[in-house]
Amino acid sequence: MHNIAVIGAGRIGRIHAGNANSDPRIVLKYIVDPEVSAAEQLAAATGAGVAKLADVLVDSSVKGIVVASSTDTHLEFSMAAIKAGKAVFCEKPLDLDLQKARAAASSFGADSARLFLGFNRRFDSNFQELHELIGSGQMGALETLHIISHDPSPPPIDYVRISGGMFKDMTIHDFDMARWMLGEDPVEVYAAATSVVDPAIGEAGDVDTAKLLLRTGSGKICVISNSRRSGYGYDQRIEAFCAKGLLRAGNVYSSTVEAWSEGGSQSAALQNFFLDRYAGAYRSEMTHFADILDGAQPLVGYHDGIAALAIAEAALESHLRSEAVPICY
Amino acid sequence: MHNIAVIGAGRIGRIHAGNANSDPRIVLKYIVDPEVSAAEQLAAATGAGVAKLADVLVDSSVKGIVVASSTDTHLEFSMAAIKAGKAVFCEKPLDLDLQKARAAASSFGADSARLFLGFNRRFDSNFQELHELIGSGQMGALETLHIISHDPSPPPIDYVRISGGMFKDMTIHDFDMARWMLGEDPVEVYAAATSVVDPAIGEAGDVDTAKLLLRTGSGKICVISNSRRSGYGYDQRIEAFCAKGLLRAGNVYSSTVEAWSEGGSQSAALQNFFLDRYAGAYRSEMTHFADILDGAQPLVGYHDGIAALAIAEAALESHLRSEAVPICY
Amino acid sequence: MHNIAVIGAGRIGRIHAGNANSDPRIVLKYIVDPEVSAAEQLAAATGAGVAKLADVLVDSSVKGIVVASSTDTHLEFSMAAIKAGKAVFCEKPLDLDLQKARAAASSFGADSARLFLGFNRRFDSNFQELHELIGSGQMGALETLHIISHDPSPPPIDYVRISGGMFKDMTIHDFDMARWMLGEDPVEVYAAATSVVDPAIGEAGDVDTAKLLLRTGSGKICVISNSRRSGYGYDQRIEAFCAKGLLRAGNVYSSTVEAWSEGGSQSAALQNFFLDRYAGAYRSEMTHFADILDGAQPLVGYHDGIAALAIAEAALESHLRSEAVPICY
Amino acid sequence: MHNIAVIGAGRIGRIHAGNANSDPRIVLKYIVDPEVSAAEQLAAATGAGVAKLADVLVDSSVKGIVVASSTDTHLEFSMAAIKAGKAVFCEKPLDLDLQKARAAASSFGADSARLFLGFNRRFDSNFQELHELIGSGQMGALETLHIISHDPSPPPIDYVRISGGMFKDMTIHDFDMARWMLGEDPVEVYAAATSVVDPAIGEAGDVDTAKLLLRTGSGKICVISNSRRSGYGYDQRIEAFCAKGLLRAGNVYSSTVEAWSEGGSQSAALQNFFLDRYAGAYRSEMTHFADILDGAQPLVGYHDGIAALAIAEAALESHLRSEAVPICY
């Protein structure tokens, strides 16, 4: 049994706290949040105590820290926790500033830090099965990959403004998926992006719709399709075109009920919200964090955060310059 | 090249005439219909001549006859054609009167007659593939069978009155499918039937909705589901539950287009009409008739017509007596 | 917060104990099981205490009892708990003996008892949505119903011998589904059953494969299809044929991954185990028990247990007599 | 009734001749092919005569010419036929040389020529339904489009060498689909292409795998995915992402049969050959040609051939220069 603390009592902090509470190997000891009432409410719901970060860091009974605070604090809190000897489960993204994240790398002791970066889709059972099937080689070598990732509806414009832009905020998940499924790092990106969902997003200097092409050193090509608004739920599909056939992971529906009438058959809606779609993935993340507390190596680490950020920056540059841009890791 | 005549210039006669015209081994020489203008119209469209049945029967250049006239003439015309030495392709059902059909059997020279009974579903490529897969044994022995056969909408009440009742008019297709897929004859039938689609059907003494249970000598059980009105197109499905798994033939859709929106995904409608759904089957029937003219044995013959009729009569009796009834072939 | 005890530390008791533990309105106070080590193990895992039934019944702090012990004790323990003033959540079936269960009815204070009978499928979100859609009338009146319920593989023969027979052990779920979906009680049943899965089941006097036809007073017809062994996972489908179209609840797959190759596309297997398929339903059952502890009326009660048992007895009689049998509630 | 001649007795010529023969408004008068035995064989099968092109052009009873000869003759024969006053149904592509095709435009009398260019996919009923739904605006404005078009297996390397390259030979269909579905001309293309299917294709200077991004003047983005070898049949899908949802046209399967077993459900293979997949489209093309002979304007004309070729040339340039390239029509 390992004591942990969760920093951040917001939406995602509540998910992790709940999952920590249900994990037999983890004891949720503290909730940390500058907004005390939020911390107290989550602590009450989970049987945890409320504490300040400084006190948690010096409490030697606390073995792990979940960093689920606002994005601008991810890097700082993670570093502090690592330095204090804790295992860290940090929400994505590591940071919005690639230079800063790169510069901080040495503080993390290169790749040896027990820092687990929460790219949730790697823990979705469907994508895990797809990854395994690609890796098994039974369909022959992977040649090209399509990642479709469309959100149901755009975030509030205030969030868009501080999000770091769609590529760092949303596509970053797909960059990580691409690296993981392709089994190698893309070396070049071309991005075609626009703002058609909401004029306010364009006015804020961001895009809401994009198609990206990644190429790897060995010549694999990956298409990523993004939209901040699908109109039909949370569209999360991956198609892996291999030498002998196609491997696909499809969408998850909210029910199995169909209505057949004169005009055809009406199926259920897609699951509409990422917290529903990836509920199992968040539980698996916590299980993996328990493994790390038991001594395992993180499956996703600091380097993965840097890499995804590097692709995002190159994608932005490609979008601005309208040409393919090499990716510097 | 074999000369043939088509008797009956109605809906189904036109289908067979068109298919005969497209078959490279068949020459459509005559159209026969008491309604002369109908015969002339079809003859003009197909390049055939118009003739009287008596003349066709004595024309030694005519090798085959398609009997697509009204049901009450099927048996008489088929017998006459067989006696005249022609090969016969007779539309289902053979007759509505089992006793009469049985009595006429000797005229047909038992099972040696070149009479092909047009149970169209046996010539549907999907059901043929299903039949072959069941027969291959790769899923283990067939144990139970579900046949779902629902029409889009009921026929006119005037047709219902002369149809011989739903079991002989509609379910007869499913009885034939059951015999073919099961690979043996049912020995007992239980029928639960009702009239809920249209009160006029009930008033005419017929049913429009039924679930039937057939049992074979070896213990296989078959469910048949019928309705004269589905509300969602022509529902034609078969599920074969085998020792190692399930083999199914599904419905045919009018297109592959889907619309995904907030409420879910809307697929295309089912093909709505039997002439669409079984267009390919009708073409294959004519190909088989050409094979017969070339010397092949009919795949579906007189005995199959008698058998399906015998099940239909037993089913009616079961419905009236509310108990399982043995089937006498 | 309501204190409860769970009687029975077996497979299903562990599910209910875990769900009780996760429900914010319930405190799992005691585990009761004659096999002390089983009770202690489950108590340790859930933070509950171990107690004897007699002590639990007189502990006024305990407000609810979950009866998850062996079938032969369901009725006795439920009655004792009701008499002690507890709310009861009793696993199905109520009992295997209809006469005994009927005779005990008065002890339960007719329908007013706070006894919740755990027919888990009523709490599956897919079937709930189907039930709601049927009830909404948007597809017109329900006319006929197909329930397909095939287990992945048969239970051990030792279990079969004490199971009460397939109709009372397995089909009883489908009888309850039929009553719920049809919105009225069947008045007649016809059962065609056989043993083809395992000769030992037949030798034990039981069947393993069945097709049943139920008819309601208003003339609706329901088909139930059962097999103790599907060969392809846990097949749980319902089709509701209505006046304007078809409403269906389909199977649940173990993943969304497909592999397309030369021979076609291979989809994932069905969820193979009822504890996976109905995991959400078991959680919803516990939520409903919390509602009952808060004062709500049970959605499924003693009468429903009697009714399903009455249909099962009539089905057995029909199977033995090979005729339709009226159902006496 | 209009007399026509078919030039070219190869694979595609035979398809058009057969369809012409079945069309009630068309009389197939002549087959033209320098290889006389091929012409004679097709003439015999269709009841047509054999003639030389020069004679056909001066035969005033011939109203239409189908140009189904080798690609390098398309332009010359079409021009000759137009000049001779015939309506022309020319197979795609118009020519492999954009400059030459552009230069010849004046000979065709601009857009007024009765020249119908056979982009078969525009006549597929599924894609027609998709096009109509997009145009109806019921899903809101089209924003982005995905066209997946993978061949089952690569053509012989000898064909590859004279094909004009994948973009002009294969992708040209998708460029036409893109223009048609987008409802406007792309102004820029970026192509990422490679050769992984067969080293011989790369050695011949061609590619066999490509992902292309097109942008229109109004900002719509289109992804095209191509492979010369899928490993799983003929993959032909289009997804139209609109403001309110997604419209898709899916693949066509060779049957509706599924096999469910322990490992999941196995569906039928995709239709494997373009002549099967687009058999209906070819028939509809001939119907449209009959409309043109009756006086209708061609739905696809010379300009469409030029436009698709212009995109193909820009795509090739983009591939070679690794940057987005503007398209000059």
CSV table of C-alpha atoms in Angstrom, one decimal, chain A:
chain,number,residue,atom,x,y,z
A,1,MET,CA,0.0,0.0,0.0
A,2,HIS,CA,1.4,3.3,-1.1
A,3,ASN,CA,0.4,6.7,0.1
A,4,ILE,CA,-0.1,9.3,-2.6
A,5,ALA,CA,-1.3,12.9,-2.9
A,6,VAL,CA,-3.3,14.4,-5.8
A,7,ILE,CA,-2.5,18.0,-6.7
A,8,GLY,CA,-5.5,19.7,-8.3
A,9,ALA,CA,-9.2,19.1,-7.3
A,10,GLY,CA,-10.6,20.0,-10.7
A,11,ARG,CA,-12.3,17.8,-13.2
A,12,ILE,CA,-9.4,15.6,-14.0
A,13,GLY,CA,-8.1,15.6,-10.4
A,14,ARG,CA,-11.4,14.2,-9.2
A,15,ILE,CA,-11.1,11.4,-11.7
A,16,HIS,CA,-7.6,10.4,-10.6
A,17,ALA,CA,-8.6,10.7,-6.9
A,18,GLY,CA,-11.6,8.4,-7.4
A,19,ASN,CA,-9.5,5.9,-9.2
A,20,ALA,CA,-6.7,6.1,-6.6
A,21,ASN,CA,-9.4,5.4,-4.0
A,22,SER,CA,-10.5,2.3,-5.8
A,23,ASP,CA,-7.1,0.9,-6.4
A,24,PRO,CA,-6.2,-1.7,-3.7
A,25,ARG,CA,-2.5,-0.9,-3.7
A,26,ILE,CA,-3.0,2.9,-3.3
A,27,VAL,CA,-4.0,5.0,-0.3
A,28,LEU,CA,-5.1,8.5,-1.2
A,29,LYS,CA,-3.7,10.5,1.7
A,30,TYR,CA,-3.9,14.1,0.6
A,31,ILE,CA,-5.6,16.5,-1.8
A,32,VAL,CA,-3.8,19.7,-2.6
A,33,ASP,CA,-5.4,22.7,-4.2
A,34,PRO,CA,-4.9,26.4,-3.7
A,35,GLU,CA,-8.7,26.7,-3.8
A,36,VAL,CA,-9.3,25.3,-0.3
A,37,SER,CA,-13.0,24.6,-0.7
A,38,ALA,CA,-12.4,22.5,-3.8
A,39,ALA,CA,-9.7,20.5,-2.0
A,40,GLU,CA,-11.9,20.0,1.1
A,41,GLN,CA,-14.9,18.8,-1.0
A,42,LEU,CA,-12.8,16.2,-2.9
A,43,ALA,CA,-11.1,15.2,0.4
A,44,ALA,CA,-14.4,14.6,2.0
A,45,ALA,CA,-15.7,12.5,-0.9
A,46,THR,CA,-12.6,10.3,-0.9
A,47,GLY,CA,-11.7,10.1,2.8
A,48,ALA,CA,-8.4,11.9,2.1
A,49,GLY,CA,-6.9,14.8,4.1
A,50,VAL,CA,-6.2,18.3,2.8
A,51,ALA,CA,-2.6,19.5,2.7
A,52,LYS,CA,-0.3,22.1,1.2
A,53,LEU,CA,2.2,21.0,-1.5
A,54,ALA,CA,5.2,22.0,0.6
A,55,ASP,CA,4.1,19.8,3.5
A,56,VAL,CA,3.3,16.9,1.2
A,57,LEU,CA,6.7,17.1,-0.4
A,58,VAL,CA,8.5,16.7,2.9
A,59,ASP,CA,6.1,14.0,4.2
A,60,SER,CA,8.2,10.8,3.7
A,61,SER,CA,5.2,8.6,4.0
A,62,VAL,CA,3.9,10.0,0.7
A,63,LYS,CA,5.5,7.9,-2.1
A,64,GLY,CA,3.7,9.3,-5.1
A,65,ILE,CA,2.2,12.6,-6.5
A,66,VAL,CA,-0.5,13.0,-9.1
A,67,VAL,CA,0.0,16.3,-10.9
A,68,ALA,CA,-3.5,17.3,-12.1
A,69,SER,CA,-3.2,21.0,-11.6
A,70,SER,CA,-3.3,23.7,-14.3
A,71,THR,CA,-1.0,23.1,-17.3
A,72,ASP,CA,1.4,26.0,-16.4
A,73,THR,CA,2.3,24.2,-13.2
A,74,HIS,CA,2.9,20.7,-14.5
A,75,LEU,CA,6.6,21.1,-15.1
A,76,GLU,CA,7.3,22.9,-11.8
A,77,PHE,CA,5.3,20.6,-9.6
A,78,SER,CA,6.6,17.5,-11.3
A,79,MET,CA,10.2,18.7,-10.9
A,80,ALA,CA,9.7,19.5,-7.2
A,81,ALA,CA,8.1,16.1,-6.6
A,82,ILE,CA,10.9,14.2,-8.4
A,83,LYS,CA,13.5,16.1,-6.4
A,84,ALA,CA,11.6,15.2,-3.2
A,85,GLY,CA,12.0,11.5,-4.2
A,86,LYS,CA,8.4,10.9,-5.1
A,87,ALA,CA,7.1,9.0,-8.1
A,88,VAL,CA,5.1,11.4,-10.3
A,89,PHE,CA,2.0,10.8,-12.4
A,90,CYS,CA,1.7,14.0,-14.5
A,91,GLU,CA,-1.2,15.0,-16.7
A,92,LYS,CA,-0.4,15.9,-20.3
A,93,PRO,CA,1.0,18.2,-21.6
A,94,LEU,CA,4.3,18.5,-19.8
A,95,ASP,CA,4.4,22.1,-20.7
A,96,LEU,CA,3.4,24.4,-23.5
A,97,ASP,CA,7.0,25.7,-24.0
A,98,LEU,CA,9.3,23.2,-25.7
A,99,GLN,CA,12.4,25.2,-24.9
A,100,LYS,CA,11.6,25.4,-21.3
A,101,ALA,CA,10.7,21.7,-21.1
A,102,ARG,CA,13.9,20.8,-22.9
A,103,ALA,CA,15.9,23.0,-20.6
A,104,ALA,CA,14.4,21.3,-17.6
A,105,ALA,CA,15.2,17.8,-18.8
A,106,SER,CA,18.5,17.7,-16.8
A,107,SER,CA,16.7,18.4,-13.6
A,108,PHE,CA,14.7,15.2,-14.2
A,109,GLY,CA,17.8,13.1,-14.5
A,110,ALA,CA,17.3,12.3,-18.1
A,111,ASP,CA,15.0,9.3,-18.7
A,112,SER,CA,15.6,7.7,-15.4
A,113,ALA,CA,13.0,9.7,-13.5
A,114,ARG,CA,10.0,7.9,-12.2
A,115,LEU,CA,7.8,10.3,-14.1
A,116,PHE,CA,4.7,8.9,-15.8
A,117,LEU,CA,3.1,11.2,-18.3
A,118,GLY,CA,-0.6,10.6,-18.6
A,119,PHE,CA,-1.3,10.2,-22.3
A,120,ASN,CA,-4.6,8.5,-21.6
A,121,ARG,CA,-5.2,6.9,-25.0
A,122,ARG,CA,-2.2,4.6,-24.6
A,123,PHE,CA,-4.2,3.0,-21.8
A,124,ASP,CA,-7.4,2.5,-23.8
A,125,SER,CA,-8.0,-1.2,-24.2
A,126,ASN,CA,-9.0,-0.9,-27.8
A,127,PHE,CA,-5.9,1.1,-28.8
A,128,GLN,CA,-3.8,-1.3,-26.8
A,129,GLU,CA,-5.2,-4.2,-28.7
A,130,LEU,CA,-4.6,-2.4,-32.0
A,131,HIS,CA,-1.0,-1.6,-30.9
A,132,GLU,CA,-0.4,-5.2,-30.0
A,133,LEU,CA,-1.8,-6.5,-33.3
A,134,ILE,CA,0.4,-4.1,-35.3
A,135,GLY,CA,3.4,-5.1,-33.3
A,136,SER,CA,2.6,-8.8,-33.8
A,137,GLY,CA,3.3,-8.4,-37.5
A,138,GLN,CA,0.5,-10.8,-38.5
A,139,MET,CA,-0.8,-8.2,-41.0
A,140,GLY,CA,2.7,-7.6,-42.3
A,141,ALA,CA,4.6,-4.3,-41.9
A,142,LEU,CA,2.7,-1.2,-41.1
A,143,GLU,CA,2.8,1.2,-44.1
A,144,THR,CA,0.4,4.1,-43.4
A,145,LEU,CA,-1.7,5.2,-40.5
A,146,HIS,CA,-4.9,7.2,-40.2
A,147,ILE,CA,-5.8,8.8,-36.9
A,148,ILE,CA,-9.2,10.5,-36.7
A,149,SER,CA,-9.7,12.5,-33.6
A,150,HIS,CA,-12.6,14.9,-33.6
A,151,ASP,CA,-14.1,16.5,-30.4
A,152,PRO,CA,-17.8,16.7,-30.0
A,153,SER,CA,-17.8,20.5,-29.5
A,154,PRO,CA,-15.2,23.2,-29.0
A,155,PRO,CA,-14.0,24.3,-25.5
A,156,PRO,CA,-14.9,27.8,-24.2
A,157,ILE,CA,-13.0,30.5,-26.0
A,158,ASP,CA,-11.4,31.5,-22.7
A,159,TYR,CA,-9.9,28.1,-22.5
A,160,VAL,CA,-8.8,28.3,-26.2
A,161,ARG,CA,-6.8,31.4,-25.4
A,162,ILE,CA,-4.7,29.8,-22.8
A,163,SER,CA,-4.6,26.3,-24.4
A,164,GLY,CA,-1.3,26.8,-26.2
A,165,GLY,CA,-3.2,26.3,-29.5
A,166,MET,CA,-4.9,23.2,-30.9
A,167,PHE,CA,-1.7,21.4,-31.9
A,168,LYS,CA,-0.3,21.5,-28.3
A,169,ASP,CA,-3.7,21.1,-26.6
A,170,MET,CA,-5.6,18.5,-28.7
A,171,THR,CA,-3.4,17.2,-31.5
A,172,ILE,CA,-0.7,16.4,-29.0
A,173,HIS,CA,-2.6,13.2,-28.1
A,174,ASP,CA,-2.6,12.2,-31.7
A,175,PHE,CA,1.1,13.0,-32.1
A,176,ASP,CA,1.7,10.6,-29.2
A,177,MET,CA,-0.6,8.0,-30.7
A,178,ALA,CA,1.3,8.3,-34.0
A,179,ARG,CA,4.7,7.8,-32.4
A,180,TRP,CA,3.4,4.8,-30.4
A,181,MET,CA,1.5,3.1,-33.3
A,182,LEU,CA,4.2,3.8,-35.9
A,183,GLY,CA,6.9,2.5,-33.6
A,184,GLU,CA,9.3,5.2,-34.7
A,185,ASP,CA,9.5,9.0,-34.6
A,186,PRO,CA,8.1,11.1,-37.4
A,187,VAL,CA,10.9,13.2,-39.0
A,188,GLU,CA,8.7,15.7,-41.0
A,189,VAL,CA,5.2,17.2,-40.7
A,190,TYR,CA,2.9,19.0,-43.0
A,191,ALA,CA,-0.1,20.7,-41.6
A,192,ALA,CA,-3.2,22.1,-43.3
A,193,ALA,CA,-5.3,23.9,-40.8
A,194,THR,CA,-8.1,26.4,-40.7
A,195,SER,CA,-10.7,27.9,-38.5
A,196,VAL,CA,-14.3,27.1,-39.6
A,197,VAL,CA,-15.9,26.0,-36.4
A,198,ASP,CA,-16.1,29.2,-34.5
A,199,PRO,CA,-14.8,32.6,-35.8
A,200,ALA,CA,-13.8,33.5,-32.2
A,201,ILE,CA,-11.2,30.7,-32.4
A,202,GLY,CA,-9.7,32.2,-35.5
A,203,GLU,CA,-9.7,35.7,-34.0
A,204,ALA,CA,-7.9,34.3,-31.0
A,205,GLY,CA,-5.1,33.2,-33.5
A,206,ASP,CA,-5.9,29.5,-33.2
A,207,VAL,CA,-7.2,26.9,-35.6
A,208,ASP,CA,-10.1,24.4,-35.0
A,209,THR,CA,-9.8,22.1,-38.0
A,210,ALA,CA,-6.7,20.4,-39.3
A,211,LYS,CA,-5.3,17.5,-41.5
A,212,LEU,CA,-1.7,16.7,-40.8
A,213,LEU,CA,0.8,14.4,-42.7
A,214,LEU,CA,3.7,12.9,-40.8
A,215,ARG,CA,6.5,10.9,-42.3
A,216,THR,CA,8.9,8.7,-40.5
A,217,GLY,CA,12.5,8.0,-41.3
A,218,SER,CA,11.7,4.7,-42.8
A,219,GLY,CA,9.0,6.2,-45.0
A,220,LYS,CA,5.8,5.4,-43.2
A,221,ILE,CA,3.1,8.1,-43.7
A,222,CYS,CA,0.5,9.1,-41.1
A,223,VAL,CA,-2.6,11.2,-41.5
A,224,ILE,CA,-4.1,12.9,-38.5
A,225,SER,CA,-7.6,14.5,-38.8
A,226,ASN,CA,-8.7,16.9,-36.2
A,227,SER,CA,-11.8,19.0,-35.6
A,228,ARG,CA,-12.8,20.9,-32.5
A,229,ARG,CA,-16.5,20.0,-33.3
A,230,SER,CA,-17.8,16.9,-34.9
A,231,GLY,CA,-21.6,17.4,-34.5
A,232,TYR,CA,-21.9,13.6,-33.8
A,233,GLY,CA,-20.0,12.9,-30.6
A,234,TYR,CA,-16.4,12.0,-29.8
A,235,ASP,CA,-14.9,10.5,-33.0
A,236,GLN,CA,-11.8,8.5,-32.1
A,237,ARG,CA,-10.7,6.0,-34.7
A,238,ILE,CA,-7.4,4.6,-35.9
A,239,GLU,CA,-6.8,2.7,-39.1
A,240,ALA,CA,-3.4,0.9,-39.7
A,241,PHE,CA,-2.8,0.0,-43.3
A,242,CYS,CA,-0.4,-2.9,-43.3
A,243,ALA,CA,1.2,-5.0,-46.1
A,244,LYS,CA,-1.4,-7.8,-45.8
A,245,GLY,CA,-4.5,-5.9,-44.7
A,246,LEU,CA,-6.1,-3.3,-42.5
A,247,LEU,CA,-6.3,-3.2,-38.7
A,248,ARG,CA,-8.7,-0.7,-37.2
A,249,ALA,CA,-10.0,0.5,-33.8
A,250,GLY,CA,-13.5,1.9,-34.1
A,251,ASN,CA,-15.7,4.2,-32.1
A,252,VAL,CA,-17.5,3.4,-28.9
A,253,TYR,CA,-21.2,3.8,-28.9
A,254,SER,CA,-23.4,4.9,-26.0
A,255,SER,CA,-25.7,1.8,-26.4
A,256,THR,CA,-26.3,-1.2,-28.6
A,257,VAL,CA,-29.9,-0.2,-29.4
A,258,GLU,CA,-31.0,0.3,-33.0
A,259,ALA,CA,-34.3,1.5,-34.5
A,260,TRP,CA,-35.1,0.2,-37.9
A,261,SER,CA,-37.8,2.0,-39.8
A,262,GLU,CA,-38.8,3.0,-43.3
A,263,GLY,CA,-35.9,5.4,-43.7
A,264,GLY,CA,-33.2,2.9,-42.5
A,265,SER,CA,-31.7,1.9,-39.2
A,266,GLN,CA,-30.8,4.4,-36.6
A,267,SER,CA,-27.9,3.4,-34.3
A,268,ALA,CA,-27.0,4.9,-31.0
A,269,ALA,CA,-24.9,8.0,-30.7
A,270,LEU,CA,-21.2,7.9,-30.1
A,271,GLN,CA,-20.1,8.4,-26.5
A,272,ASN,CA,-19.9,12.1,-26.4
A,273,PHE,CA,-17.4,13.0,-23.7
A,274,PHE,CA,-13.8,12.0,-23.2
A,275,LEU,CA,-14.3,11.2,-19.6
A,276,ASP,CA,-16.8,8.5,-20.6
A,277,ARG,CA,-14.8,7.3,-23.6
A,278,TYR,CA,-11.6,7.0,-21.7
A,279,ALA,CA,-13.0,6.1,-18.2
A,280,GLY,CA,-11.4,2.7,-18.4
A,281,ALA,CA,-8.1,4.2,-19.7
A,282,TYR,CA,-8.0,6.5,-16.6
A,283,ARG,CA,-8.5,3.5,-14.3
A,284,SER,CA,-5.7,1.7,-16.2
A,285,GLU,CA,-3.4,4.7,-15.8
A,286,MET,CA,-3.8,4.5,-12.0
A,287,THR,CA,-3.1,0.8,-12.1
A,288,HIS,CA,0.1,1.6,-14.0
A,289,PHE,CA,1.0,4.2,-11.4
A,290,ALA,CA,0.6,1.6,-8.7
A,291,ASP,CA,2.9,-0.6,-10.7
A,292,ILE,CA,5.4,2.3,-10.8
A,293,LEU,CA,5.1,2.7,-7.0
A,294,ASP,CA,5.8,-1.0,-6.8
A,295,GLY,CA,9.0,-0.5,-8.9
A,296,ALA,CA,8.0,-0.7,-12.5
A,297,GLN,CA,9.4,1.7,-15.1
A,298,PRO,CA,6.9,4.3,-16.5
A,299,LEU,CA,5.6,3.3,-20.0
A,300,VAL,CA,5.3,6.9,-21.0
A,301,GLY,CA,7.9,9.4,-19.7
A,302,TYR,CA,9.5,12.8,-19.9
A,303,HIS,CA,11.0,12.1,-23.3
A,304,ASP,CA,7.5,11.3,-24.7
A,305,GLY,CA,6.2,14.6,-23.5
A,306,ILE,CA,9.1,16.4,-25.2
A,307,ALA,CA,8.7,14.5,-28.4
A,308,ALA,CA,5.0,15.3,-28.8
A,309,LEU,CA,5.7,18.9,-28.0
A,310,ALA,CA,8.4,19.0,-30.7
A,311,ILE,CA,6.0,17.6,-33.3
A,312,ALA,CA,3.4,20.2,-32.3
A,313,GLU,CA,5.8,23.1,-32.7
A,314,ALA,CA,6.9,21.8,-36.1
A,315,ALA,CA,3.2,21.4,-37.1
A,316,LEU,CA,2.5,25.0,-36.2
A,317,GLU,CA,5.5,26.2,-38.2
A,318,SER,CA,4.3,24.0,-41.2
A,319,HIS,CA,0.9,25.5,-40.9
A,320,LEU,CA,2.3,29.1,-40.9
A,321,ARG,CA,4.8,28.5,-43.7
A,322,SER,CA,2.6,26.1,-45.8
A,323,GLU,CA,5.4,23.7,-46.4
A,324,ALA,CA,6.7,20.4,-44.9
A,325,VAL,CA,8.9,21.1,-41.8
A,326,PRO,CA,11.5,18.7,-40.3
A,327,ILE,CA,10.9,17.8,-36.7
A,328,CYS,CA,13.8,18.4,-34.2
A,329,TYR,CA,13.6,16.3,-31.1
